[in-house]
Amino acid sequence: MGTKKYSPRRKQAENRALAISSNTISWFVFQIMEWFSKNGRNFSWRKNDYPLYRVVVTELLLQRTRAETVDRFIGIFFELYPDWLTIARSKSANLQKALEPFGLWQRRAATLRKLAIAIKSRGGALPESPEELGTLPGLGPYIVNAVLLYRENRPEPLLDGSMARLLERFFGPRGLVDIRDDPFLNIIARRVLQESEVSPLSLNWGMLDVAAQICMPADPRCEHCPLTKRCPSSTCAK
DNA sequence: ATCCGGTGCG
DNA sequence: CGCACAGGAT
């Protein structure tokens, strides 16, 4: 069938991702994990028994919002809204007010309310399959991956703008404009997570932290980067 | 392809 | 000041 999956541009991007050697991948993973063990950030949602409700809400709040900002106010929010049922029953004005510190509060209140009601009507639990998860309001590919990652420890990437920047600088440019359905980035990210015995959560966090603290959009700190020796984009002299 | 939004940092 | 922020819906 003539779906876009078989467009030449897609195919070429796939091949480019598959052509990267597994040695390069494992070196990348090792460097990230070594850096992460010393320099990883410590956010309140990076705990073992962090409830799934909190995972989803936290990821919604992290969209287009600095992690440090979310971390500062998320405790207060969860005191007010400890579960889906509380959100489903909440007054819209109160919910909006509680979301103000995070920004995007109008959309977020609407999304959270819709999601909470949808979950409530399903008996209070999230669906099992990725396909069903993706049908819930507010759950796009990123949050679906996050649920699979946190809930089942599946090796799914938290492929956001930051991780995309890191991967592109080290492995090469994407094939499509949109990160979400770019085959190059998605294949590389999954190879990174699957071709190693490392904890998928830690590895995701490691990539996000290197992206945020070292591999920033402008003026990256290549001199402190664990990847600089083999990074094609490094501005450091070798 | 556009919009949503306040915040923090250079 | 201007930009970037752990995306998703329309």
GROMACS .gro file of C-alpha atoms in nm, chain A residues 67-152:
model
   86
   67ALA     CA    1   1.219   2.030   3.442
   68GLU     CA    2   1.346   2.249   3.726
   69THR     CA    3   1.026   2.452   3.717
   70VAL     CA    4   0.811   2.140   3.727
   71ASP     CA    5   1.013   1.998   4.015
   72ARG     CA    6   0.967   2.313   4.220
   73PHE     CA    7   0.586   2.315   4.211
   74ILE     CA    8   0.484   1.956   4.149
   75GLY     CA    9   0.471   1.866   4.519
   76ILE     CA   10   0.214   2.135   4.587
   77PHE     CA   11   0.006   2.021   4.292
   78PHE     CA   12  -0.002   1.659   4.408
   79GLU     CA   13  -0.110   1.766   4.755
   80LEU     CA   14  -0.414   1.930   4.598
   81TYR     CA   15  -0.473   1.662   4.334
   82PRO     CA   16  -0.352   1.324   4.462
   83ASP     CA   17  -0.533   1.109   4.202
   84TRP     CA   18  -0.738   1.103   3.881
   85LEU     CA   19  -1.067   1.108   4.065
   86THR     CA   20  -0.984   1.436   4.237
   87ILE     CA   21  -0.902   1.593   3.902
   88ALA     CA   22  -1.216   1.452   3.742
   89ARG     CA   23  -1.427   1.604   4.018
   90SER     CA   24  -1.239   1.933   4.041
   91LYS     CA   25  -1.371   2.273   3.955
   92SER     CA   26  -1.212   2.400   3.640
   93ALA     CA   27  -1.116   2.735   3.791
   94ASN     CA   28  -0.936   2.570   4.082
   95LEU     CA   29  -0.753   2.332   3.854
   96GLN     CA   30  -0.640   2.618   3.633
   97LYS     CA   31  -0.513   2.808   3.932
   98ALA     CA   32  -0.314   2.508   4.056
   99LEU     CA   33  -0.156   2.479   3.713
  100GLU     CA   34  -0.056   2.844   3.683
  101PRO     CA   35   0.302   2.800   3.808
  102PHE     CA   36   0.374   2.563   3.519
  103GLY     CA   37   0.239   2.780   3.238
  104LEU     CA   38   0.011   2.660   2.956
  105TRP     CA   39  -0.251   2.631   3.228
  106GLN     CA   40  -0.562   2.676   3.016
  107ARG     CA   41  -0.488   2.387   2.784
  108ARG     CA   42  -0.341   2.178   3.060
  109ALA     CA   43  -0.648   2.211   3.277
  110ALA     CA   44  -0.872   2.109   2.988
  111THR     CA   45  -0.648   1.819   2.891
  112LEU     CA   46  -0.606   1.690   3.245
  113ARG     CA   47  -0.977   1.705   3.307
  114LYS     CA   48  -1.061   1.519   2.987
  115LEU     CA   49  -0.797   1.259   3.060
  116ALA     CA   50  -0.910   1.212   3.419
  117ILE     CA   51  -1.270   1.162   3.308
  118ALA     CA   52  -1.164   0.915   3.040
  119ILE     CA   53  -0.964   0.715   3.292
  120LYS     CA   54  -1.244   0.728   3.545
  121SER     CA   55  -1.487   0.588   3.287
  122ARG     CA   56  -1.243   0.303   3.229
  123GLY     CA   57  -1.258   0.205   3.592
  124GLY     CA   58  -0.966   0.420   3.704
  125ALA     CA   59  -0.685   0.234   3.529
  126LEU     CA   60  -0.479   0.306   3.221
  127PRO     CA   61  -0.511   0.064   2.928
  128GLU     CA   62  -0.242  -0.199   2.874
  129SER     CA   63  -0.169  -0.169   2.503
  130PRO     CA   64   0.026   0.121   2.348
  131GLU     CA   65  -0.243   0.159   2.081
  132GLU     CA   66  -0.519   0.210   2.336
  133LEU     CA   67  -0.303   0.439   2.546
  134GLY     CA   68  -0.254   0.660   2.243
  135THR     CA   69  -0.627   0.709   2.203
  136LEU     CA   70  -0.663   0.879   2.542
  137PRO     CA   71  -0.682   1.260   2.535
  138GLY     CA   72  -0.345   1.422   2.597
  139LEU     CA   73  -0.146   1.103   2.546
  140GLY     CA   74   0.077   1.133   2.241
  141PRO     CA   75   0.367   0.910   2.141
  142TYR     CA   76   0.601   1.062   2.399
  143ILE     CA   77   0.379   1.000   2.701
  144VAL     CA   78   0.279   0.656   2.574
  145ASN     CA   79   0.647   0.568   2.568
  146ALA     CA   80   0.687   0.715   2.915
  147VAL     CA   81   0.407   0.494   3.050
  148LEU     CA   82   0.559   0.180   2.899
  149LEU     CA   83   0.899   0.280   3.030
  150TYR     CA   84   0.795   0.360   3.387
  151ARG     CA   85   0.525   0.095   3.420
  152GLU     CA   86   0.691  -0.203   3.257
   0.00000   0.00000   0.00000
